Coordinates of C-alpha atoms in Angstrom, one line a residue:
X1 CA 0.0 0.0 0.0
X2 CA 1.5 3.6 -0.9
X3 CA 0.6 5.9 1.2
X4 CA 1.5 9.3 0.1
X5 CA -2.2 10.1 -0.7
X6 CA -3.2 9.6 3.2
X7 CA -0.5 12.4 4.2
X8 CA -2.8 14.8 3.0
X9 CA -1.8 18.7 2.2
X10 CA 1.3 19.7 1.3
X11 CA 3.1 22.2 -0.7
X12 CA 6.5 23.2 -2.9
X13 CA 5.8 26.7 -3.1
X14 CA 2.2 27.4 -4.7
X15 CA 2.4 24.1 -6.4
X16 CA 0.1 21.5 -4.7
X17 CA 2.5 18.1 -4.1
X18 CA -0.3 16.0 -1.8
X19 CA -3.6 14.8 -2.3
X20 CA -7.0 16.2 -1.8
X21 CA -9.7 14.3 0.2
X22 CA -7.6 12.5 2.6
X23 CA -9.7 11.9 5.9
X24 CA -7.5 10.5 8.9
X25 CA -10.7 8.4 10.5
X26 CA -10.6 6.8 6.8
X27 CA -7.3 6.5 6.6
X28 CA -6.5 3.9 9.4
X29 CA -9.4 1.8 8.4
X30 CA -8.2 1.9 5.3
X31 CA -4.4 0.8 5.9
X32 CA -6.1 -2.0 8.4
X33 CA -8.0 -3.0 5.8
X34 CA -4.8 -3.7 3.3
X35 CA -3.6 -5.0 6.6
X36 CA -6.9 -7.7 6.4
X37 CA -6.8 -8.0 2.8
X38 CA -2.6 -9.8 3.2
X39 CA -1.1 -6.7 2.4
X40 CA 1.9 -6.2 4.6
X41 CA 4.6 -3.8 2.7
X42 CA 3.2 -0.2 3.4
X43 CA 5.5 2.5 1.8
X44 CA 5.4 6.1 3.4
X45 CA 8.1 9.0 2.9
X46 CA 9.5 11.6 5.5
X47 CA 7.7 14.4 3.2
X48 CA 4.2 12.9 2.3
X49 CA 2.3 15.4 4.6
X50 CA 5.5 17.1 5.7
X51 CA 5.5 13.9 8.1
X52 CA 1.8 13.2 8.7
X53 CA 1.8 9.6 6.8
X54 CA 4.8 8.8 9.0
X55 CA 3.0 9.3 12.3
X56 CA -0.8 8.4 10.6
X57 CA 0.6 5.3 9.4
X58 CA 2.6 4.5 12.5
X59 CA -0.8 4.7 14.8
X60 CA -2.5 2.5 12.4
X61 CA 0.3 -0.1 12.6
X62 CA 0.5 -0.5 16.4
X63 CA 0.9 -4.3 17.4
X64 CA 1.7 -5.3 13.8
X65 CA 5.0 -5.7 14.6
X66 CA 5.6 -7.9 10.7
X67 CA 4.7 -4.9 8.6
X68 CA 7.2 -4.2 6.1
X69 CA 7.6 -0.6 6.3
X70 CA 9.3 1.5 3.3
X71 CA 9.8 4.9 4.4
X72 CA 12.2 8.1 2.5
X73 CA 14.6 10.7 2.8
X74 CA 15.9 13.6 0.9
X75 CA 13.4 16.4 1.3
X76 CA 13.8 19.0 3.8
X77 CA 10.3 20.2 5.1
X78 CA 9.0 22.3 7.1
X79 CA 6.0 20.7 9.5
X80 CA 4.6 23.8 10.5
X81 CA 4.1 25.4 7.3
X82 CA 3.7 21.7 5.4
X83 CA 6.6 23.4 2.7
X84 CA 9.0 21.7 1.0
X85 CA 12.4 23.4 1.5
X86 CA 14.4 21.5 -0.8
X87 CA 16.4 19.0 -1.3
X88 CA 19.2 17.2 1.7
X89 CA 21.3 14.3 1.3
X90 CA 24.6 15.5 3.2
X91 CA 25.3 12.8 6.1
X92 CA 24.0 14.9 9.1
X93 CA 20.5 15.3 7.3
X94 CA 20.2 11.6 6.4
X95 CA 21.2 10.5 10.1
X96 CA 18.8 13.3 11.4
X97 CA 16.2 12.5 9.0
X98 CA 16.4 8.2 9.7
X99 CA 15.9 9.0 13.1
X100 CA 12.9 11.4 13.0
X101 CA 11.4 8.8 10.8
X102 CA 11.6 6.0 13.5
X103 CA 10.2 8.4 16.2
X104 CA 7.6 9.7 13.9
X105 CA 6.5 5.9 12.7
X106 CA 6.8 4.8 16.4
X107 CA 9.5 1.9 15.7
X108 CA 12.9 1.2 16.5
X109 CA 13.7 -0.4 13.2
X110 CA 12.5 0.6 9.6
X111 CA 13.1 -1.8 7.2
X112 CA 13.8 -0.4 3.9
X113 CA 14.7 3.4 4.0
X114 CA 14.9 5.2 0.5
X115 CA 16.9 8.2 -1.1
X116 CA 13.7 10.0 -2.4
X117 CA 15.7 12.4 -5.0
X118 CA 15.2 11.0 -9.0
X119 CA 17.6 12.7 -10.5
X120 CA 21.1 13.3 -7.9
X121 CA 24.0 12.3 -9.2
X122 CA 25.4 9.2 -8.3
X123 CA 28.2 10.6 -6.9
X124 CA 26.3 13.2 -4.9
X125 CA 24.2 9.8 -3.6
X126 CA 27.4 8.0 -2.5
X127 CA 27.8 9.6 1.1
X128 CA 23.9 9.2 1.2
X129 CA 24.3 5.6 1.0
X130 CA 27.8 5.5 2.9
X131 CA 25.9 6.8 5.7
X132 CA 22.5 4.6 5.6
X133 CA 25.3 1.5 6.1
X134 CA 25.6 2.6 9.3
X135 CA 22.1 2.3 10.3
X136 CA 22.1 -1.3 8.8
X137 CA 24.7 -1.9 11.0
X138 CA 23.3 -1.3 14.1
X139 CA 20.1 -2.7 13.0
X140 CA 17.9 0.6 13.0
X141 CA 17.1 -0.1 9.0
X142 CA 17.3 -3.0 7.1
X143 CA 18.2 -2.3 3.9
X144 CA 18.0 0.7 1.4
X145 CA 17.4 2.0 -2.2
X146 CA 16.5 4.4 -4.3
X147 CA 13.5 5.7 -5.5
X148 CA 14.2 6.9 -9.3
X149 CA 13.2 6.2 -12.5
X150 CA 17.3 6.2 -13.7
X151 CA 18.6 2.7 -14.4
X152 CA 21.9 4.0 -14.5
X153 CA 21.4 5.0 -11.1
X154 CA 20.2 1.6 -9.8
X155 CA 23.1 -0.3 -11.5
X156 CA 26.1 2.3 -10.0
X157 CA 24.7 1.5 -6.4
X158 CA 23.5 -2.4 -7.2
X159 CA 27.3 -3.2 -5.8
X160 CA 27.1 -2.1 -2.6
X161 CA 25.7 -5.1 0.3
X162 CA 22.9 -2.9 1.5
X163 CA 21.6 -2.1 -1.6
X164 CA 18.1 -4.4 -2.0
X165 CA 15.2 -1.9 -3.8
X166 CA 14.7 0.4 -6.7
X167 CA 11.4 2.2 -6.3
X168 CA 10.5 3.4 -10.0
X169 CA 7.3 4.4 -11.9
X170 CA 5.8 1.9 -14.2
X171 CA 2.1 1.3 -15.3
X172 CA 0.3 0.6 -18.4
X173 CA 0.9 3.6 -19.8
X174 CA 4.7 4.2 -19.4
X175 CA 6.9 0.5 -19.4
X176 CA 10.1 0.4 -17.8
X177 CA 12.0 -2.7 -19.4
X178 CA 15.4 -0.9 -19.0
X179 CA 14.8 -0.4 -15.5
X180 CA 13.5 -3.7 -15.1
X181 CA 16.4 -5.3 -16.9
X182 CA 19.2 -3.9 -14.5
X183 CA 17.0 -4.5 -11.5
X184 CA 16.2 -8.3 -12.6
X185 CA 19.9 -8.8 -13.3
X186 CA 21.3 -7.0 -10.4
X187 CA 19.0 -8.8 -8.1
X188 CA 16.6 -5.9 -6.6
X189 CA 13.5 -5.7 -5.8
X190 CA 11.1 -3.3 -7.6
X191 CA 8.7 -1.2 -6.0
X192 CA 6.5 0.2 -8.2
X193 CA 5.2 3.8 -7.9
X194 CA 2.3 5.6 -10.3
X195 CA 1.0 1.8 -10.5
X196 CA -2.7 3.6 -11.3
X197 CA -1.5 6.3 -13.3
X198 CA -2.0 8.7 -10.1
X199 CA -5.8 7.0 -10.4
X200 CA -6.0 7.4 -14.0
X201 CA -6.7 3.7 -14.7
X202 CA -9.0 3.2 -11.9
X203 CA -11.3 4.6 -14.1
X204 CA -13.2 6.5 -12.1
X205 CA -12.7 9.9 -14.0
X206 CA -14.4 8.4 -16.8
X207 CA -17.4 10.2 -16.1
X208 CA -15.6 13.6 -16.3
X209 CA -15.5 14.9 -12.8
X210 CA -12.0 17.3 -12.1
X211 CA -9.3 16.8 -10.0
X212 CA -9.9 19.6 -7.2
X213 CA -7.2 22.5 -6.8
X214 CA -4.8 22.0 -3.6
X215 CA -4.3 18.4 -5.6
X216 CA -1.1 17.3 -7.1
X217 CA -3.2 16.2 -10.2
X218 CA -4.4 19.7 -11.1
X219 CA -1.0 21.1 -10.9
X220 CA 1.4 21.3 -13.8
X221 CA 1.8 18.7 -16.3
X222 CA 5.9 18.9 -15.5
X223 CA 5.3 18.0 -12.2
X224 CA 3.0 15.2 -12.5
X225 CA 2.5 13.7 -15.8
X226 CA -1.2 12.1 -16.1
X227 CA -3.2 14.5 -16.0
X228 CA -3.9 18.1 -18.2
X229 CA -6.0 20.9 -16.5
X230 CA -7.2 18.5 -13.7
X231 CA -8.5 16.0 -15.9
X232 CA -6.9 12.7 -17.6
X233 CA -4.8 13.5 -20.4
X234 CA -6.7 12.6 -23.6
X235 CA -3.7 10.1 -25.2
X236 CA -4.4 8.1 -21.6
X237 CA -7.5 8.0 -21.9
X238 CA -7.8 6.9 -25.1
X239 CA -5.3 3.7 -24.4
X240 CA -6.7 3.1 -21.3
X241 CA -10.0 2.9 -23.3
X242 CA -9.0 0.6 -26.1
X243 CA -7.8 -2.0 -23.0
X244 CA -10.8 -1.8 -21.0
X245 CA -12.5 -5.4 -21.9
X246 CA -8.6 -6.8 -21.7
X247 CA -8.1 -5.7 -18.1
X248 CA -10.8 -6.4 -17.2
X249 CA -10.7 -10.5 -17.8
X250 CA -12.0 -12.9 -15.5
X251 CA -14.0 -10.3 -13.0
X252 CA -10.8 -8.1 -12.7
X253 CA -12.2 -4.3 -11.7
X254 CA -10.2 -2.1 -14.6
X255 CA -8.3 -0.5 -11.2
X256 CA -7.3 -4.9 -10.6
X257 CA -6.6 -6.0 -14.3
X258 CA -4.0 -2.7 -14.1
X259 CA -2.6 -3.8 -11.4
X260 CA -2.5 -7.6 -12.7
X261 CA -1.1 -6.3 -16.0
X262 CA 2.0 -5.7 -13.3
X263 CA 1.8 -8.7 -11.1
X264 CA 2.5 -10.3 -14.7
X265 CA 5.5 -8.6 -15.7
X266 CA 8.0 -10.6 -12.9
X267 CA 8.0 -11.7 -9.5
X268 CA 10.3 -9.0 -8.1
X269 CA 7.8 -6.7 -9.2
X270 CA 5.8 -4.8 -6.3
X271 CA 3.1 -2.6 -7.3
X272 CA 2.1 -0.1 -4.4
X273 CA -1.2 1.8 -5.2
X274 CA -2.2 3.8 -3.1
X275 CA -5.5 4.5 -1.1
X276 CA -7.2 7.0 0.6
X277 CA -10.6 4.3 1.6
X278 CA -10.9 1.2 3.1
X279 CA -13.3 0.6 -0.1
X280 CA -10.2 1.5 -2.2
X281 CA -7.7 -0.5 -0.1
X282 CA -9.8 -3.3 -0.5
X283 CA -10.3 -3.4 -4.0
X284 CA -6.2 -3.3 -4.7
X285 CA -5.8 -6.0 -2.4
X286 CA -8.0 -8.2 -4.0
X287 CA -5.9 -8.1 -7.6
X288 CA -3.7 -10.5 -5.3
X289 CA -6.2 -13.1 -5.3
X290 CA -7.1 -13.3 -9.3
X291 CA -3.2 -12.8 -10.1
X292 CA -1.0 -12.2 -13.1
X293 CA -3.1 -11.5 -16.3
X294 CA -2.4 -14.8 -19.0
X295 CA 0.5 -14.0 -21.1
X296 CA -2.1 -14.1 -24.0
X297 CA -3.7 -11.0 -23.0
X298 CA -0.3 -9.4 -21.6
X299 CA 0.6 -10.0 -25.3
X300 CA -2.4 -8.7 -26.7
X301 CA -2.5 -5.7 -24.3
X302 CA 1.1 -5.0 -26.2
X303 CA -0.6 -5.3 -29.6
X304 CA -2.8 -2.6 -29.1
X305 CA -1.5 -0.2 -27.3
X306 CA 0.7 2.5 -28.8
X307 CA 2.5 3.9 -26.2
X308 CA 6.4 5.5 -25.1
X309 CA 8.2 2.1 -24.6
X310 CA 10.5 3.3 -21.9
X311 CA 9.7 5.6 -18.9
X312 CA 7.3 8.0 -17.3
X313 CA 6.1 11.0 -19.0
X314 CA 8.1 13.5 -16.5
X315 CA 10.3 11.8 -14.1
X316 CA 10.2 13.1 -10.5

């Protein structure tokens, strides 16, 4: 389960970088019911909420000491104000920023901790990562990664012991093979981000209702990709449109057979929609049960659509 959309409001500047509609009350039946549904990997992020999903998703978690928690570093913020102040990666940030993320989640241990900057250099990420091994070592994170849509960046830091995930975008829309390629042969795991197209391929704009402002999908296209004005961008629409009866194969909800279109595509693979509902959390949950779409339909998915074969629209 992602979890960025239950952090709520927050801001870079003017420009909107939460969701609307969050409800806490909502939100922790909504992470217990992933919880219910099997799901146990819950990824959060230092910023999401300028640290509200940390402590939100923390409360909801108590007692379940086996969730797999994914949390991430490398935006400053400002609580008060719910600003991000931009970016930090020097050592005395990430140490500073690992442990407010333990005392904000409630744990002593966080088990996969994340550089959330797309685009550093690697070489600007090494001391990053130099310093996360310490927090390995003494058992206060498991392992990290990096969330970025660079496979260059994933294969320079693949070598180190620590190294385990790549968090990258990937959906129906925008493929990821080279990403996938380094990650499969490098042996990481892939969490997925953007598995719903921001909500796109849940469908549930069909019916032409607009993305409210204060929402990260009515901002600028730069910033978020899927959506034009506060409503789907057309070209999506229109794919998502001419795979409808495809996805949806076997009883799959459209938001399930997108989500199954990814369970398909390896078993490192990790989609992590997010949800803002126990309704919502329920639904994604359930793709788990009817599984990987047929490799006849992956292929015929392939057939039809005429998409960009590598990458997100704008990565972030």
């Amino acid at each position: 389960m992602g979890c960025w959309a239950i952090g709520g409001p927050f801001w870079f500047g003017e420009i909107a970088a939460g969701y609307s509609g969050a409800d806490d009350v909502e939100s922790v039946r909504a992470v217990h019911a992933a919880w219910d549904h099997g799901i146990r990997v819950f990824d959060t992020s230092a910023v999401y909420g300028a640290g509200h999903s940390e402590r939100l998703l923390g409360k909801a978690l108590v007692g379940r000491d086996d969730a797999v928690i994914v949390s991430k570093f490398g935006h400053s913020i400002d609580a008060a104000t719910r600003q991000l102040t931009g970016p930090r990666f020097d050592p005395a940030y990430v140490r500073g920023s690992v442990e407010q993320s333990l005392a904000r989640l409630g744990r002593d241990h966080i088990d996969v901790m994340l550089l959330h900057l797309n685009d550093l250099p690697v070489a600007d990420a090494e001391p990053a990562f130099e310093t996360l091994e310490s927090f390995v070592a003494v058992g206060a994170i498991g392992s990290y990664g990096w969330s970025t849509d660079f496979p260059a960046s994933a294969g320079a830091m693949a070598r180190r012991l620590g190294f385990s995930t790549v968090q990258h975008s990937m959906n129906l829309f925008f493929d990821a093979p080279s990403m996938c390629r380094v990650a499969t042969e490098r042996g990481l795991t892939q969490l997925i981000r953007s598995p719903l197209g921001m909500g796109v391929l849940t469908g549930k704009f069909d019916d032409g209702r607009c993305v409210p402002s204060g929402d990260v999908r009515a901002g600028p296209a730069d910033w978020q990709g899927y959506f034009d004005a506060g409503r789907p961008r057309a070209d999506l629409a229109r794919q998502m449109a001419a795979v409808r009866e495809l996805l949806t194969i076997g009883g799959r909800t459209l938001t399930q057979g997108a989500l199954c279109w990814l369970l398909a595509k390896g078993p490192m693979i990790l989609p992590i929609p997010g949800a803002k509902t126990a309704l919502q959390a329920t639904e994604n949950a359930e793709a788990m049960a009817f599984g990987p779409l047929p490799e006849s339909v992956m292929e015929e998915i392939e057939t039809v659509l005429q998409r960009p074969t590598e990458g997100p629209p704008h990565p972030r």
